[in-house]
mmCIF file of C-alpha atoms in Angstrom:
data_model
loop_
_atom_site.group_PDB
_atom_site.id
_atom_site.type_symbol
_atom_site.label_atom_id
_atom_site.label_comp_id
_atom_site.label_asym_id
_atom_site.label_seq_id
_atom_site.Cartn_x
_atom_site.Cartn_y
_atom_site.Cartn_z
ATOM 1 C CA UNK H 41 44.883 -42.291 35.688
ATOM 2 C CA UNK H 42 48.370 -40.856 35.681
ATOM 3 C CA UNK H 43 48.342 -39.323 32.218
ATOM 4 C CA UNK H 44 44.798 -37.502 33.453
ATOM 5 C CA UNK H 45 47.165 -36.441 36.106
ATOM 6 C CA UNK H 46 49.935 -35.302 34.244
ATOM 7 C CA UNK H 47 47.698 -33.635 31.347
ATOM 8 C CA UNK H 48 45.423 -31.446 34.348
ATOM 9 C CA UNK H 49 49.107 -30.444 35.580
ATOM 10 C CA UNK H 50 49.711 -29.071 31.855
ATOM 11 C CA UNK H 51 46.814 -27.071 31.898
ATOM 12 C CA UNK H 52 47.299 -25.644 35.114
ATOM 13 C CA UNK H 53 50.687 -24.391 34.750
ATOM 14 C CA UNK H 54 49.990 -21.305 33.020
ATOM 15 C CA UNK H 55 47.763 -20.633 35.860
ATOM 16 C CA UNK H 56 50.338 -21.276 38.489
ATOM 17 C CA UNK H 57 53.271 -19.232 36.843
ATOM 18 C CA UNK H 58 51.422 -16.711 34.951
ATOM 19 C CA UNK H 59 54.492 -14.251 34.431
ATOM 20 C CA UNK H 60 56.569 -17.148 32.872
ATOM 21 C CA UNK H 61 53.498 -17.495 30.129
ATOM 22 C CA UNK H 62 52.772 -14.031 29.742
ATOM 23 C CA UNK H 63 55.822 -12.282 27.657
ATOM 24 C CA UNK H 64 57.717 -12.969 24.670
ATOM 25 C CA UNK H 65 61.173 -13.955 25.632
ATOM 26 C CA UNK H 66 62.691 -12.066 22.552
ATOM 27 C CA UNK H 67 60.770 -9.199 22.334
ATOM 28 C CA UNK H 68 60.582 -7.499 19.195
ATOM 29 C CA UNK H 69 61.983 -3.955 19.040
ATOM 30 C CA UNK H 70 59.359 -1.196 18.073
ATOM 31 C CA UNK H 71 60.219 0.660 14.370
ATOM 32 C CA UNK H 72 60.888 4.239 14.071
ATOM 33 C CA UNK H 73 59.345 6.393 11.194
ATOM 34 C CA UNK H 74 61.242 9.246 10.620
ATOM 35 C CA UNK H 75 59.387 12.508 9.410
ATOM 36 C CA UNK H 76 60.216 15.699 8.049
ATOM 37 C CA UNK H 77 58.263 19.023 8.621
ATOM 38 C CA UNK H 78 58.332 22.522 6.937
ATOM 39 C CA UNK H 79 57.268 25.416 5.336
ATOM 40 C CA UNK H 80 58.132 27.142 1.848
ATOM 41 C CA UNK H 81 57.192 30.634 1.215
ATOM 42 C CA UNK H 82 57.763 33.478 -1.069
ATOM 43 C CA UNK H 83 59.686 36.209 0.268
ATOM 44 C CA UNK H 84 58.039 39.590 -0.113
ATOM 45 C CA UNK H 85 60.283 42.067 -2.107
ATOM 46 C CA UNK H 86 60.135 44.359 0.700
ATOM 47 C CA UNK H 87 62.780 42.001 2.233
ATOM 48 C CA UNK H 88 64.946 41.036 -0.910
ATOM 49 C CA UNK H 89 68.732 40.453 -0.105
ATOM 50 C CA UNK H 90 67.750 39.015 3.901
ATOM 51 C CA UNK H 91 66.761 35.908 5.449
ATOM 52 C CA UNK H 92 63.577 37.907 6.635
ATOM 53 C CA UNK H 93 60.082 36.220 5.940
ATOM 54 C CA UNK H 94 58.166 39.214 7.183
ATOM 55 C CA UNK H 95 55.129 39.819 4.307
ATOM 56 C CA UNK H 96 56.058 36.298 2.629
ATOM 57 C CA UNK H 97 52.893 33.822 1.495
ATOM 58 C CA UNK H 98 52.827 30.275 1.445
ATOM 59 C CA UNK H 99 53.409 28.731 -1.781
ATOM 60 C CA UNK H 100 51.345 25.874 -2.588
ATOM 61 C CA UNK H 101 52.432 22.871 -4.265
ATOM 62 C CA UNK H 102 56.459 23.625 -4.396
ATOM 63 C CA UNK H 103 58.525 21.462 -4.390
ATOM 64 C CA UNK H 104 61.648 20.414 -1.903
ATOM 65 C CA UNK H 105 64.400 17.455 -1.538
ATOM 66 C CA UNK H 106 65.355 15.794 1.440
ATOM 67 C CA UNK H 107 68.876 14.555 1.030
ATOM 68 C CA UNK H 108 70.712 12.473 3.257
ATOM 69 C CA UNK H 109 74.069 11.344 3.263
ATOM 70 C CA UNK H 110 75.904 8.369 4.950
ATOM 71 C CA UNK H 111 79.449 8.279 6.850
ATOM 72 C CA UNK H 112 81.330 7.936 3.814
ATOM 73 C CA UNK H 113 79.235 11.818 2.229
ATOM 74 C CA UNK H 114 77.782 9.342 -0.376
ATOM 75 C CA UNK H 115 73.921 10.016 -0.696
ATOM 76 C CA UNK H 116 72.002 7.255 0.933
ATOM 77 C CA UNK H 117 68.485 8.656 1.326
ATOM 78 C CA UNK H 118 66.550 10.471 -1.074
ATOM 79 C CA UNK H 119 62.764 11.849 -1.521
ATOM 80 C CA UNK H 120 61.334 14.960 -2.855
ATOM 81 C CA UNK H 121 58.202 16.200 -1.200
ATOM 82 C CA UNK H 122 55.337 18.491 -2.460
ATOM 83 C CA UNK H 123 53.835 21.491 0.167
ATOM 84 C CA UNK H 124 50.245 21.455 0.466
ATOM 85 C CA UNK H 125 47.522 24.571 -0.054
ATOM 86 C CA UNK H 126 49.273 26.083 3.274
ATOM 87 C CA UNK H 127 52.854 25.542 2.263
ATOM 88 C CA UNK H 128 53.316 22.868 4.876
ATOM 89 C CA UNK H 129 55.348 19.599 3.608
ATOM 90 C CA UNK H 130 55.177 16.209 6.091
ATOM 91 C CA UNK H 131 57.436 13.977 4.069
ATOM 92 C CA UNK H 132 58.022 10.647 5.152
ATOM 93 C CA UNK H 133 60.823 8.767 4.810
ATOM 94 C CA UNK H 134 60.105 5.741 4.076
ATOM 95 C CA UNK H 135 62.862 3.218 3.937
ATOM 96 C CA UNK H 136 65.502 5.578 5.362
ATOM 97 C CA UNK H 137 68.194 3.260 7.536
ATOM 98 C CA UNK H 138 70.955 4.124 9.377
ATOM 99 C CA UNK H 139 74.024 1.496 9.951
ATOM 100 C CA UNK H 140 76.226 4.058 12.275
ATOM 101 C CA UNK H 141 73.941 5.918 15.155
ATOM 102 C CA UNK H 142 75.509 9.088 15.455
ATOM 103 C CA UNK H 143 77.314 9.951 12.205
ATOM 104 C CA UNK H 144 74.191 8.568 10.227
ATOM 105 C CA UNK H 145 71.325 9.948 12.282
ATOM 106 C CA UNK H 146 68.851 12.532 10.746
ATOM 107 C CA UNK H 147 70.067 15.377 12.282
ATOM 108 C CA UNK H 148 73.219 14.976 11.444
ATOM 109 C CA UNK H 149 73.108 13.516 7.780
ATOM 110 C CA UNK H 150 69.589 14.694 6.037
ATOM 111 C CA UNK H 151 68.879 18.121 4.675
ATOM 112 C CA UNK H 152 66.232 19.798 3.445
ATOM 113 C CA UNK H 153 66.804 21.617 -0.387
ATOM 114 C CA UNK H 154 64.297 23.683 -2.293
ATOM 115 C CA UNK H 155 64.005 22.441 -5.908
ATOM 116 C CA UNK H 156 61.108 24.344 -7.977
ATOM 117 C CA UNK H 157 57.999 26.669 -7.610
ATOM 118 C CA UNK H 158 54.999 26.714 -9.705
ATOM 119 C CA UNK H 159 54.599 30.432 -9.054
ATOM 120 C CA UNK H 160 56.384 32.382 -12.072
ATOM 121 C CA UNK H 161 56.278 35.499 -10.023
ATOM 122 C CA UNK H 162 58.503 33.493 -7.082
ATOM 123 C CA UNK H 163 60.777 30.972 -8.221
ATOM 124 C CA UNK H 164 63.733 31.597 -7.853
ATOM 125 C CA UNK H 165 65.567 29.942 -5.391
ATOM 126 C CA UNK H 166 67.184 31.624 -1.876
ATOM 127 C CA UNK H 167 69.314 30.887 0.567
ATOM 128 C CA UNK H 168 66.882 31.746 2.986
ATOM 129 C CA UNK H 169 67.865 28.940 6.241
ATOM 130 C CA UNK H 170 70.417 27.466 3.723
ATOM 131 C CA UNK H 171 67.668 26.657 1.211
ATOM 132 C CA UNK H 172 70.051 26.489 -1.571
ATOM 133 C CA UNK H 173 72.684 24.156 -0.106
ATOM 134 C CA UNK H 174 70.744 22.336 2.954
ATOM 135 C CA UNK H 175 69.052 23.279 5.650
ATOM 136 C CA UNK H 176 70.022 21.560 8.696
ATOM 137 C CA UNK H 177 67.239 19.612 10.595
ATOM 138 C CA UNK H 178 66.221 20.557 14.248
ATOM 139 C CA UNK H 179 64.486 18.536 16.819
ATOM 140 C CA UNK H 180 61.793 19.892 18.806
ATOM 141 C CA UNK H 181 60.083 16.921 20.689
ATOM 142 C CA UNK H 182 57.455 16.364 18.318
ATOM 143 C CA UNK H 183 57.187 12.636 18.618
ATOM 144 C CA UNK H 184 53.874 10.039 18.142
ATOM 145 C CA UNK H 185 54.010 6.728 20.394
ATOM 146 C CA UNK H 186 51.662 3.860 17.910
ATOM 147 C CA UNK H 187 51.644 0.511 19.117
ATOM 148 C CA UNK H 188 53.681 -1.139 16.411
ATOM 149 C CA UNK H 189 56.056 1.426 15.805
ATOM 150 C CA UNK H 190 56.910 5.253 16.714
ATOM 151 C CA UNK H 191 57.093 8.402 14.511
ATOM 152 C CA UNK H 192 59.704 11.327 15.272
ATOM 153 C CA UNK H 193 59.198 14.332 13.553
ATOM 154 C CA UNK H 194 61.930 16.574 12.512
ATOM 155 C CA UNK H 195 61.557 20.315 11.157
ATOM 156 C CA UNK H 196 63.515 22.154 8.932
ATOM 157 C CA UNK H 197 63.336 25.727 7.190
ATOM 158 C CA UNK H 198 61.162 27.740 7.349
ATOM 159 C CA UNK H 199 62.915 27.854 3.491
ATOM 160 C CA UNK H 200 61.961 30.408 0.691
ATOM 161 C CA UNK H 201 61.654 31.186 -3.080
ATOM 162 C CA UNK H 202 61.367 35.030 -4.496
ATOM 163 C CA UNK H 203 60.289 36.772 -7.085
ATOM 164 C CA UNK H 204 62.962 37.529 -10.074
ATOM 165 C CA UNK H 205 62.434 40.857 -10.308
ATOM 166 C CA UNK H 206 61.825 43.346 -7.802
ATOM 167 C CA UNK H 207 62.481 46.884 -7.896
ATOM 168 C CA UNK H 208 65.534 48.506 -5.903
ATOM 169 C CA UNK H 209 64.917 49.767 -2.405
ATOM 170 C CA UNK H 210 65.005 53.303 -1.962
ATOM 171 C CA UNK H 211 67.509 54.162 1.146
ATOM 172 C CA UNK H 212 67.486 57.920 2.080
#
């Protein structure tokens, strides 16, 4: 009769202390996917020798780097990314880690780099927002909440190719 006793008490625990029952006591911490966005354009000749994107089409399928480095300037991170028909690229990266918080943190250690165009008319590279030698990442709140995990999305560029030969401006 006891042990009937003792195993109805078991049962009704969880019923009794239902907040001791209900959570994980090590609860697991949610992952972060880190994304970068941009655009890649050609610049109109209209504009050659400034960082002006006035006139300038999105260049499908072009291709860009996302570099990231670690405290010590070594590389730690790398993935090249393809724009889509619009000139958009989303690349994800996959597998990037950070061991120090600040000094390894996107915006601090990735870049974005332009690397080819499959437009002959526009492909050579410019330093249009540092397009040649990295341009810097920027935050702007764009973040997704999923139940196992979060994505933060940060943008760079907008970043540019142009065309190799364009004829010289007339200034009057």
């Amino acid at each position: 009769m006891a042990a009937i006793h003792l195993s109805f008490l078991i049962l009704l625990l969880p019923l009794a202390f239902p907040s001791a029952f209900a959570y994980e006591t090590n609860p697991q911490p949610k992952k972060t996917q880190v994304v970068i966005e941009g655009m890649v354009y050609c610049q109109s000749c209209d504009n050659y020798g400034s960082w002006s994107l006035s006139k300038a089409k999105p260049i499908a399928s072009a291709k860009v780097s996302v570099i990231c480095k670690n405290q010590r300037g070594q590389v730690s991170y790398y993935k090249a990314s393809e724009t889509n028909g619009n000139g958009y690229f989303f690349a994800e990266l996959q597998g990037f880690e950070m061991s120090h918080l600040l000094l390894e943190h996107p915006l601090q250690s990735c870049v974005v780099k332009l690397v080819e165009s499959p437009l002959e008319g526009c492909n050579v590279l410019s330093n249009i927002n540092y397009g040649l030698y990295g341009s810097p990442l920027r935050y702007e709140k764009k973040r997704f909440y999923r139940k196992d995990y979060d994505v933060v999305i940060y943008a760079a560029g907008p970043l540019a190719f142009r065309p190799a030969h364009c004829d010289a401006p007339n200034h009057y």
